[in-house]
Amino acid sequence: MKLFWSISTLVLLGMGSCRVRSDMTSVEIECSECIGKTVEITSPDLLEPKNIQIAKGRFDSNGKVSLQFNIPNDRYLSFGIDSVDRRAMYFFAGEKTEIVYAGKTPRFKGANSYFYQYLADFKLIVDSLYAVREQRMTSGVSIPEDENEAFLKEARLPVRSYEGRVKADRELMAKHKEVLIFGAQNFSRSFDRSLGMVTDDAIYEHWRKNGNEANGFAPDFFKATPVASQGVFDGYFYFELVNSELLQNLWRPIEFHLDESREDYDDGTIGLCCAQVIARADFPEPFSELLLAKNLYHCLRQTAVTPSVVELYDQFTKRFPRSTFAPALKRQFAESKSLSSGEPAKEIYGFREDGRRFRLSELKGKVVYVDFWATWCGPCIEQFPHSRKLIQQFTNDDGIVFLFVSFDRDARKWKEFLRSKKMKGIHVIADRGSPSAADAYRITAIPHYLLIDHLGNIKSAYAMPPSQPETGRIITEMLAARRADAHLPAVNSSAF
């Protein structure tokens, strides 16, 4: 699950104490250049890719604003002026934070000003390292593994020097040191992972050597990332590390295991296996609840409802009947169910090459194989030779339509690409002024494929790509069902 902030704002995040305070937390800001501007404080939702507003205000004619809000413990929140100058800010529950801006540079006043200066210093280190990283990643030049390791070694030096300063500074309070060091260490872990150059083959070989029944076939799960105390689950940066643990060190190795041990499985099966690993671990109960909720949420976002998904959902709701995550998970379950096999297809809106409007419902009575793609998507283009073969396989059957829906923004580039490739089928570009097909079918990445039967119902909202032989077999079965039902009246659905 991704958070919609620039990465430089996610770095000063770490471990807060668990002091529960009932009194109000406040922040007073002075900014002579901010008259009339809006200031907002938000916190990331633990489960969904959205942010929760904590407080909001507007600078008065003197360039001042005062906000008050209640937080259960010391923690990082996102602080931004006009949603532009956004940064991670650590707030102490029940205390006042004073900020004075000199241009774009904040200066902190009050009892915790010394702590805030360390945070500001670390942000400079982080911003400089991310700028270099961005330059390396966008250069298009392949970087040798030994050169990359040398770069990481050099990059760690200013962070380690910073940690040394923090540890040696006797003026810093112990709780402040804890926050600063935890944040710096988590930044290093994340920075290293972001520039990791381990190949898929190497990852698989590592799993083959180390994955076993004793570790649930997930040998690296939470081996390098510390388990945080309750109250910092919503720390932005630690939050990202948790997501990485779940996806890279749990879901992926479980898939390796299932690939070798089972002929047939779905995302719900992966989720069930992951839940077993989490449940067996000796995590604090609130942390287990978070991990199990995120595991279930990820599963619901990945697939339609299957028996294994229902089992995973029931396991969570029975163990945590009063979970704060329950409403979001219930909503996701309902949305996933609407994409299950046999459910009515949802409308797709677009424009044809000649500018005419298009709706999926125009294809009623046909089996439809939908390919969601874009000209800038390399993996999408790699599937096109297989699409040609699949289209050729059914060239004499008018009961099947191959629909290509582009998510390009540049219609001219899209048309030029189609003219150069001369791909058969119906081609449309998504209508951005109508309800989004990406939202309707919960498309989080492309290429993405969809199969709709002749009755206008979903056969698979997560269909296999044209490169898989199974795709042709399923289409053949769907066409046979269409011919068998040719004498029956049409069945209404939301799309057809």
Coordinates of C-alpha atoms in Angstrom, one line a residue:
M1 CA 0.0 0.0 0.0
K2 CA 1.6 3.4 -1.0
L3 CA 1.3 6.8 0.7
F4 CA 0.9 9.9 -1.5
W5 CA 3.7 12.0 -0.2
S6 CA 7.1 12.9 -1.7
I7 CA 9.7 10.5 -0.3
S8 CA 11.7 13.3 1.4
T9 CA 8.8 14.0 3.7
L10 CA 8.7 10.4 4.9
V11 CA 12.1 10.1 6.4
L12 CA 11.9 11.6 9.9
L13 CA 9.7 9.0 11.3
G14 CA 10.3 6.6 14.1
M15 CA 9.4 5.6 17.5
G16 CA 7.3 7.6 19.9
S17 CA 6.6 7.0 23.5
C18 CA 3.3 5.7 24.7
R19 CA 2.4 8.4 27.2
V20 CA -1.3 8.8 26.9
R21 CA -2.3 12.4 27.4
S22 CA -5.9 13.8 27.6
D23 CA -5.0 17.5 27.3
M24 CA -4.8 19.3 24.0
T25 CA -1.7 19.5 21.8
S26 CA -1.1 22.9 20.2
V27 CA 1.0 24.5 17.5
E28 CA 1.6 28.2 16.9
I29 CA 3.1 29.3 13.6
E30 CA 4.4 32.7 12.4
C31 CA 5.0 33.2 8.7
S32 CA 4.9 36.7 7.3
E33 CA 4.7 35.3 3.7
C34 CA 1.8 33.0 4.5
I35 CA -1.0 35.6 5.1
G36 CA -4.3 34.0 4.0
K37 CA -2.7 30.6 3.3
T38 CA -4.1 27.3 4.8
V39 CA -2.1 25.1 7.2
E40 CA -3.2 21.4 7.6
I41 CA -2.0 18.6 9.9
T42 CA -2.8 15.1 8.8
S43 CA -2.0 11.5 9.8
P44 CA -1.9 8.5 7.4
D45 CA -4.6 5.9 7.6
L46 CA -3.1 2.7 8.9
L47 CA -4.9 0.6 6.3
E48 CA -6.0 2.6 3.3
P49 CA -3.9 4.9 1.0
K50 CA -5.4 8.1 2.3
N51 CA -4.8 10.6 5.0
I52 CA -6.9 11.7 8.0
Q53 CA -7.1 15.4 8.8
I54 CA -6.1 16.2 12.4
A55 CA -6.3 20.0 12.3
K56 CA -6.7 22.8 9.8
G57 CA -6.5 26.6 10.0
R58 CA -5.7 29.8 8.1
F59 CA -3.0 32.4 8.6
D60 CA -4.5 35.7 9.8
S61 CA -3.6 39.2 8.6
N62 CA -0.5 39.2 10.9
G63 CA 0.8 35.9 9.4
K64 CA -0.1 33.9 12.5
V65 CA -2.2 30.8 13.1
S66 CA -2.9 28.6 16.1
L67 CA -4.1 25.0 16.0
Q68 CA -5.3 22.7 18.8
F69 CA -5.9 18.9 18.5
N70 CA -5.8 15.8 20.6
I71 CA -3.4 12.9 20.0
P72 CA -3.1 9.9 22.3
N73 CA 0.7 9.9 22.4
D74 CA 3.8 11.6 21.0
R75 CA 4.0 10.9 17.2
Y76 CA 4.9 12.1 13.8
L77 CA 2.2 13.9 11.7
S78 CA 2.3 15.5 8.3
F79 CA 2.4 19.3 8.4
G80 CA 1.8 21.4 5.3
I81 CA 1.1 24.9 4.2
D82 CA -1.3 25.1 1.2
S83 CA -0.5 21.4 0.6
V84 CA 2.8 22.4 -0.9
D85 CA 5.4 22.9 1.8
R86 CA 4.7 19.5 3.5
R87 CA 7.0 17.9 6.0
A88 CA 7.0 15.3 8.7
M89 CA 6.7 16.9 12.1
Y90 CA 7.0 15.3 15.5
F91 CA 4.4 16.5 18.0
F92 CA 4.6 15.9 21.8
A93 CA 1.1 15.1 23.2
G94 CA -0.3 17.8 25.4
E95 CA 2.5 20.2 24.7
K96 CA 2.9 23.4 22.6
T97 CA 5.1 23.6 19.5
E98 CA 6.1 27.0 18.2
I99 CA 7.4 27.6 14.7
V100 CA 8.7 30.8 13.1
Y101 CA 9.3 30.8 9.4
A102 CA 12.2 32.9 7.9
G103 CA 11.4 32.5 4.2
K104 CA 10.9 28.8 3.7
T105 CA 13.1 27.8 6.6
P106 CA 11.3 26.9 9.9
R107 CA 12.8 27.9 13.2
F108 CA 11.5 26.2 16.4
K109 CA 11.0 27.8 19.8
G110 CA 10.2 26.4 23.2
A111 CA 11.3 23.5 25.4
N112 CA 11.8 21.0 22.5
S113 CA 13.6 23.4 20.1
Y114 CA 17.0 21.6 20.5
F115 CA 15.3 18.3 19.5
Y116 CA 13.7 20.0 16.4
Q117 CA 17.1 21.3 15.3
Y118 CA 18.4 17.8 15.1
L119 CA 15.4 16.8 13.0
A120 CA 16.0 19.7 10.7
D121 CA 19.7 18.7 10.3
F122 CA 18.7 15.1 9.5
K123 CA 16.2 16.2 6.9
L124 CA 19.1 18.0 5.1
I125 CA 21.1 14.8 5.1
V126 CA 18.1 12.8 3.8
D127 CA 17.2 15.3 1.0
S128 CA 20.8 15.3 -0.3
L129 CA 21.0 11.5 -0.4
Y130 CA 17.6 11.2 -2.1
A131 CA 18.6 13.8 -4.7
V132 CA 21.7 11.7 -5.5
R133 CA 19.6 8.5 -5.6
E134 CA 17.1 10.1 -7.9
Q135 CA 19.8 11.1 -10.3
R136 CA 21.3 7.6 -10.3
M137 CA 17.9 6.0 -10.9
T138 CA 16.8 8.3 -13.7
S139 CA 20.2 8.3 -15.6
G140 CA 19.3 5.2 -17.6
V141 CA 22.8 3.9 -17.1
S142 CA 23.3 0.4 -15.7
I143 CA 25.2 0.6 -12.4
P144 CA 27.6 -2.4 -11.6
E145 CA 26.8 -4.1 -8.3
D146 CA 30.2 -3.4 -6.8
E147 CA 29.8 0.3 -7.6
N148 CA 26.3 0.4 -6.1
E149 CA 27.6 -1.2 -2.9
A150 CA 30.4 1.4 -2.7
F151 CA 27.8 4.1 -3.1
L152 CA 25.7 2.7 -0.3
K153 CA 28.7 2.4 1.9
E154 CA 29.5 6.1 1.3
A155 CA 25.9 7.1 1.8
R156 CA 25.8 5.5 5.2
L157 CA 28.6 7.7 6.5
P158 CA 26.7 10.9 7.2
V159 CA 23.8 9.0 8.8
R160 CA 26.2 7.1 11.1
S161 CA 28.0 10.4 11.9
Y162 CA 24.5 11.9 12.8
E163 CA 23.7 8.9 15.0
G164 CA 27.1 9.4 16.8
R165 CA 26.3 13.0 17.4
V166 CA 22.9 12.2 18.8
K167 CA 24.2 9.5 21.1
A168 CA 27.1 11.7 22.4
D169 CA 25.0 14.8 23.0
R170 CA 24.4 15.1 26.8
E171 CA 21.9 17.9 26.3
L172 CA 19.4 15.7 24.5
M173 CA 16.8 14.0 26.6
A174 CA 16.7 10.2 26.5
K175 CA 13.2 10.1 24.8
H176 CA 14.5 12.6 22.2
K177 CA 17.5 10.4 21.5
E178 CA 15.3 7.3 21.1
V179 CA 13.1 9.0 18.5
L180 CA 16.1 10.4 16.5
I181 CA 18.1 7.2 16.5
F182 CA 15.2 5.0 15.6
G183 CA 14.3 7.3 12.7
A184 CA 17.9 7.4 11.4
Q185 CA 18.2 3.6 11.5
N186 CA 14.9 3.1 9.7
F187 CA 15.9 5.6 7.1
S188 CA 19.1 3.6 6.5
R189 CA 17.2 0.3 6.1
S190 CA 14.8 1.8 3.7
F191 CA 17.5 3.6 1.7
D192 CA 19.5 0.4 1.3
R193 CA 16.3 -1.5 0.1
S194 CA 15.5 1.2 -2.4
L195 CA 18.8 0.8 -4.1
G196 CA 19.1 -3.0 -3.7
M197 CA 20.3 -4.7 -6.9
V198 CA 19.5 -8.3 -5.9
T199 CA 18.2 -10.2 -8.9
D200 CA 15.0 -12.3 -8.9
D201 CA 17.1 -15.4 -9.4
A202 CA 19.2 -14.5 -6.3
I203 CA 16.1 -13.9 -4.2
Y204 CA 14.7 -17.3 -5.2
E205 CA 18.0 -19.1 -4.5
H206 CA 18.2 -17.4 -1.1
W207 CA 14.7 -18.7 -0.4
R208 CA 15.5 -22.2 -1.6
K209 CA 18.4 -22.4 0.9
N210 CA 16.7 -20.8 3.9
G211 CA 12.9 -21.2 3.6
N212 CA 11.5 -24.1 5.6
E213 CA 8.5 -25.2 7.6
A214 CA 10.0 -23.9 10.8
N215 CA 10.1 -20.3 9.6
G216 CA 6.8 -20.7 7.7
F217 CA 8.8 -20.5 4.4
A218 CA 9.4 -16.8 5.1
P219 CA 12.9 -16.8 6.4
D220 CA 13.5 -13.0 6.4
F221 CA 10.2 -11.8 7.8
F222 CA 10.9 -9.1 10.4
K223 CA 14.5 -10.3 10.8
A224 CA 16.0 -6.9 9.9
T225 CA 13.1 -4.5 10.8
P226 CA 12.4 -4.0 14.5
V227 CA 8.9 -4.5 16.0
A228 CA 7.8 -1.0 17.1
S229 CA 5.9 -0.3 20.2
Q230 CA 2.2 0.5 20.1
G231 CA 1.6 4.2 19.2
V232 CA 4.1 4.4 16.2
F233 CA 2.2 2.2 13.8
D234 CA 1.2 5.3 11.9
G235 CA 4.7 6.8 11.8
Y236 CA 5.1 7.4 8.0
F237 CA 8.5 5.9 7.6
Y238 CA 8.2 2.9 9.8
F239 CA 4.8 2.4 8.2
E240 CA 6.6 2.0 4.8
L241 CA 9.0 -0.5 6.3
V242 CA 6.1 -2.6 7.6
N243 CA 4.5 -2.6 4.1
S244 CA 7.9 -3.8 2.7
E245 CA 8.1 -6.6 5.2
L246 CA 4.6 -7.8 4.3
L247 CA 5.1 -7.7 0.5
Q248 CA 8.7 -8.6 0.0
N249 CA 9.5 -10.8 3.0
L250 CA 6.2 -12.5 3.5
W251 CA 3.9 -12.6 0.4
R252 CA 6.7 -13.2 -2.1
P253 CA 8.4 -16.1 -0.3
I254 CA 5.0 -17.7 0.4
E255 CA 4.3 -17.5 -3.4
F256 CA 7.6 -19.3 -4.0
H257 CA 6.5 -22.0 -1.6
L258 CA 3.0 -22.4 -3.2
D259 CA 4.5 -22.5 -6.7
E260 CA 6.5 -25.5 -5.7
S261 CA 4.0 -27.3 -3.4
R262 CA 0.6 -26.8 -5.1
E263 CA -0.7 -27.0 -8.6
D264 CA -3.5 -24.5 -8.0
Y265 CA -3.9 -21.6 -5.6
D266 CA -5.2 -18.1 -5.5
D267 CA -4.4 -14.8 -3.6
G268 CA -6.7 -15.9 -0.8
T269 CA -4.5 -19.0 -0.3
I270 CA -1.4 -16.8 -0.1
G271 CA -3.2 -14.6 2.4
L272 CA -4.1 -17.6 4.6
C273 CA -0.5 -18.9 4.6
C274 CA 0.7 -15.4 5.5
A275 CA -1.8 -15.1 8.3
Q276 CA -0.4 -18.4 9.8
V277 CA 3.1 -17.0 9.8
I278 CA 1.9 -13.7 11.5
A279 CA -0.2 -15.6 14.0
R280 CA 2.8 -17.9 15.0
A281 CA 5.1 -15.0 15.5
D282 CA 5.5 -13.6 19.0
F283 CA 4.2 -10.1 18.2
P284 CA 2.4 -7.9 20.6
E285 CA -1.4 -8.3 20.1
P286 CA -2.0 -4.7 18.6
F287 CA 0.9 -5.3 16.2
S288 CA -0.4 -8.7 15.1
E289 CA -3.8 -7.1 14.6
L290 CA -2.3 -4.4 12.3
L291 CA -0.3 -7.0 10.3
L292 CA -3.3 -9.3 9.9
A293 CA -5.5 -6.4 8.9
K294 CA -3.0 -5.2 6.3
N295 CA -2.6 -8.8 5.0
L296 CA -6.3 -9.1 4.6
Y297 CA -6.6 -5.7 3.0
H298 CA -3.9 -6.4 0.5
C299 CA -5.6 -9.7 -0.4
L300 CA -8.9 -8.0 -0.9
R301 CA -7.3 -5.4 -3.2
Q302 CA -5.6 -8.1 -5.2
T303 CA -8.5 -10.4 -6.1
A304 CA -12.2 -11.0 -6.2
V305 CA -13.9 -13.0 -3.4
T306 CA -13.1 -16.7 -3.5
P307 CA -13.7 -19.4 -0.8
S308 CA -10.1 -18.9 0.5
V309 CA -10.7 -15.1 0.8
V310 CA -13.9 -15.7 2.7
E311 CA -12.0 -18.0 5.1
L312 CA -9.3 -15.3 5.6
Y313 CA -12.0 -12.6 6.2
D314 CA -13.8 -14.8 8.7
Q315 CA -10.6 -15.6 10.6
F316 CA -9.9 -11.9 11.2
T317 CA -13.4 -10.9 12.1
K318 CA -13.7 -13.8 14.7
R319 CA -10.3 -13.0 16.3
F320 CA -10.9 -9.2 16.3
P321 CA -14.7 -8.6 16.4
R322 CA -14.3 -5.0 17.6
S323 CA -11.3 -4.1 15.5
T324 CA -11.0 -0.5 14.4
F325 CA -10.1 -1.8 11.0
A326 CA -13.4 -3.6 10.6
P327 CA -15.3 -0.9 8.7
A328 CA -12.7 -0.5 6.0
L329 CA -12.2 -4.3 5.6
K330 CA -16.0 -4.8 5.4
R331 CA -16.1 -2.1 2.6
Q332 CA -13.2 -3.7 0.8
F333 CA -14.8 -7.2 1.1
A334 CA -18.0 -5.9 -0.5
E335 CA -16.1 -4.2 -3.3
S336 CA -14.1 -7.4 -4.0
K337 CA -17.3 -9.4 -4.0
S338 CA -18.7 -7.2 -6.7
L339 CA -15.9 -8.3 -9.0
S340 CA -16.4 -12.0 -8.4
S341 CA -17.2 -14.5 -11.2
G342 CA -20.8 -14.2 -12.2
E343 CA -21.3 -10.6 -11.0
P344 CA -22.5 -8.0 -13.5
A345 CA -19.8 -6.3 -15.4
K346 CA -19.2 -2.6 -14.8
E347 CA -19.4 -0.1 -17.6
I348 CA -16.3 1.0 -19.4
Y349 CA -16.3 4.4 -21.1
G350 CA -13.9 5.6 -23.8
F351 CA -13.3 7.1 -27.2
R352 CA -12.5 5.3 -30.5
E353 CA -9.7 6.3 -32.8
D354 CA -12.1 8.4 -34.9
G355 CA -13.4 10.2 -31.8
R356 CA -16.7 8.4 -31.4
R357 CA -17.8 7.6 -27.9
F358 CA -17.6 4.0 -26.8
R359 CA -19.3 2.0 -24.1
L360 CA -18.7 -1.6 -23.1
S361 CA -22.5 -2.3 -23.3
E362 CA -22.3 -1.9 -27.1
L363 CA -20.7 -5.4 -27.1
K364 CA -23.7 -7.1 -25.6
G365 CA -24.0 -10.8 -26.5
K366 CA -20.3 -11.1 -27.2
V367 CA -17.5 -12.7 -25.1
V368 CA -15.1 -9.8 -24.4
Y369 CA -11.4 -10.0 -23.5
V370 CA -10.3 -6.6 -22.2
D371 CA -6.7 -5.5 -22.2
F372 CA -5.9 -2.4 -20.1
W373 CA -2.6 -0.9 -21.3
A374 CA -0.7 2.3 -22.2
T375 CA 2.0 3.1 -24.8
W376 CA 4.4 3.9 -22.0
C377 CA 4.0 0.5 -20.4
G378 CA 6.8 -1.8 -21.4
P379 CA 5.3 -5.0 -20.0
C380 CA 2.0 -4.2 -21.8
I381 CA 3.8 -3.9 -25.2
E382 CA 5.7 -7.2 -24.5
Q383 CA 2.3 -9.0 -24.5
F384 CA 1.2 -7.7 -27.9
P385 CA 2.8 -10.5 -30.0
H386 CA 0.9 -13.0 -27.8
S387 CA -2.3 -10.9 -28.3
R388 CA -1.8 -11.2 -32.1
K389 CA -1.6 -15.0 -31.8
L390 CA -4.7 -15.1 -29.5
I391 CA -6.7 -12.9 -31.9
Q392 CA -5.6 -15.1 -34.8
Q393 CA -6.7 -18.2 -33.0
F394 CA -10.3 -17.0 -32.9
T395 CA -10.3 -15.1 -36.2
N396 CA -13.2 -17.1 -37.6
D397 CA -15.4 -16.8 -34.5
D398 CA -17.5 -13.6 -34.4
G399 CA -18.6 -14.4 -30.8
I400 CA -15.4 -12.9 -29.3
V401 CA -14.3 -9.3 -29.2
F402 CA -10.8 -8.2 -28.2
L403 CA -11.0 -4.8 -26.5
F404 CA -7.9 -2.7 -25.9
V405 CA -8.5 0.1 -23.4
S406 CA -5.6 2.6 -23.2
F407 CA -4.9 4.7 -20.1
D408 CA -2.7 7.2 -22.2
R409 CA -3.3 10.9 -21.6
D410 CA -1.8 11.8 -25.0
A411 CA -4.4 10.7 -27.6
R412 CA -2.1 11.7 -30.5
K413 CA 0.7 9.5 -29.3
W414 CA -1.8 6.7 -28.7
K415 CA -3.1 6.9 -32.3
E416 CA 0.4 7.1 -33.8
F417 CA 1.3 3.9 -31.9
L418 CA -1.8 2.1 -33.2
R419 CA -1.0 3.1 -36.7
S420 CA 2.5 1.7 -36.4
K421 CA 1.5 -1.6 -34.8
K422 CA -1.7 -2.3 -36.8
M423 CA -3.1 -4.4 -34.0
K424 CA -6.6 -5.9 -34.7
G425 CA -9.4 -5.6 -32.2
I426 CA -11.4 -2.6 -30.9
H427 CA -9.2 0.2 -29.6
V428 CA -10.4 2.9 -27.2
I429 CA -8.8 5.5 -25.0
A430 CA -10.3 5.8 -21.5
D431 CA -12.8 8.7 -21.1
R432 CA -11.4 10.7 -18.2
G433 CA -14.6 12.6 -17.9
S434 CA -16.7 9.5 -17.0
P435 CA -16.5 7.0 -14.1
S436 CA -13.1 5.4 -14.1
A437 CA -12.6 1.9 -15.3
A438 CA -9.5 1.7 -13.1
D439 CA -11.6 2.5 -10.1
A440 CA -14.5 0.2 -11.1
Y441 CA -12.2 -2.8 -11.6
R442 CA -9.7 -1.8 -9.0
I443 CA -6.8 -1.8 -11.4
T444 CA -3.6 -0.9 -9.5
A445 CA -1.1 -1.8 -12.3
I446 CA -1.0 -2.5 -16.0
P447 CA -1.2 -4.7 -18.0
H448 CA -4.5 -5.8 -16.5
Y449 CA -6.9 -8.2 -18.2
L450 CA -10.6 -8.8 -17.8
L451 CA -12.9 -11.5 -19.2
I452 CA -16.7 -10.9 -19.6
D453 CA -19.1 -13.5 -20.8
H454 CA -21.9 -13.2 -23.4
L455 CA -24.5 -12.5 -20.7
G456 CA -22.6 -9.4 -19.5
N457 CA -21.2 -11.0 -16.4
I458 CA -17.7 -11.1 -15.1
K459 CA -15.9 -14.3 -15.8
S460 CA -12.6 -13.0 -14.3
A461 CA -11.7 -9.5 -13.2
Y462 CA -8.1 -10.7 -12.9
A463 CA -7.8 -12.7 -16.1
M464 CA -4.5 -14.3 -17.3
P465 CA -2.4 -12.5 -20.0
P466 CA -2.6 -13.6 -23.6
S467 CA 0.8 -15.3 -23.2
Q468 CA -0.7 -18.0 -21.0
P469 CA -2.1 -21.0 -22.9
E470 CA -4.9 -21.2 -20.3
T471 CA -6.3 -18.0 -21.6
G472 CA -7.2 -19.5 -25.0
R473 CA -8.8 -22.5 -23.3
I474 CA -11.0 -20.4 -21.1
I475 CA -12.2 -18.3 -24.1
T476 CA -13.0 -21.5 -26.0
E477 CA -15.1 -22.7 -23.1
M478 CA -16.9 -19.3 -22.9
L479 CA -17.7 -19.4 -26.6
A480 CA -19.1 -22.9 -26.3
A481 CA -21.4 -21.7 -23.5
R482 CA -22.4 -18.8 -25.7
R483 CA -23.4 -21.1 -28.5
A484 CA -25.3 -23.3 -26.1
D485 CA -27.3 -20.4 -24.8
A486 CA -28.0 -18.9 -28.2
H487 CA -31.6 -19.8 -28.0
L488 CA -32.1 -18.2 -24.5
P489 CA -33.2 -14.6 -23.9
A490 CA -30.6 -12.1 -22.8
V491 CA -30.0 -11.5 -19.1
N492 CA -29.8 -7.9 -17.9
S493 CA -26.8 -6.6 -16.0
S494 CA -25.4 -3.3 -14.9
A495 CA -23.3 -3.0 -18.1
F496 CA -25.2 -5.0 -20.7

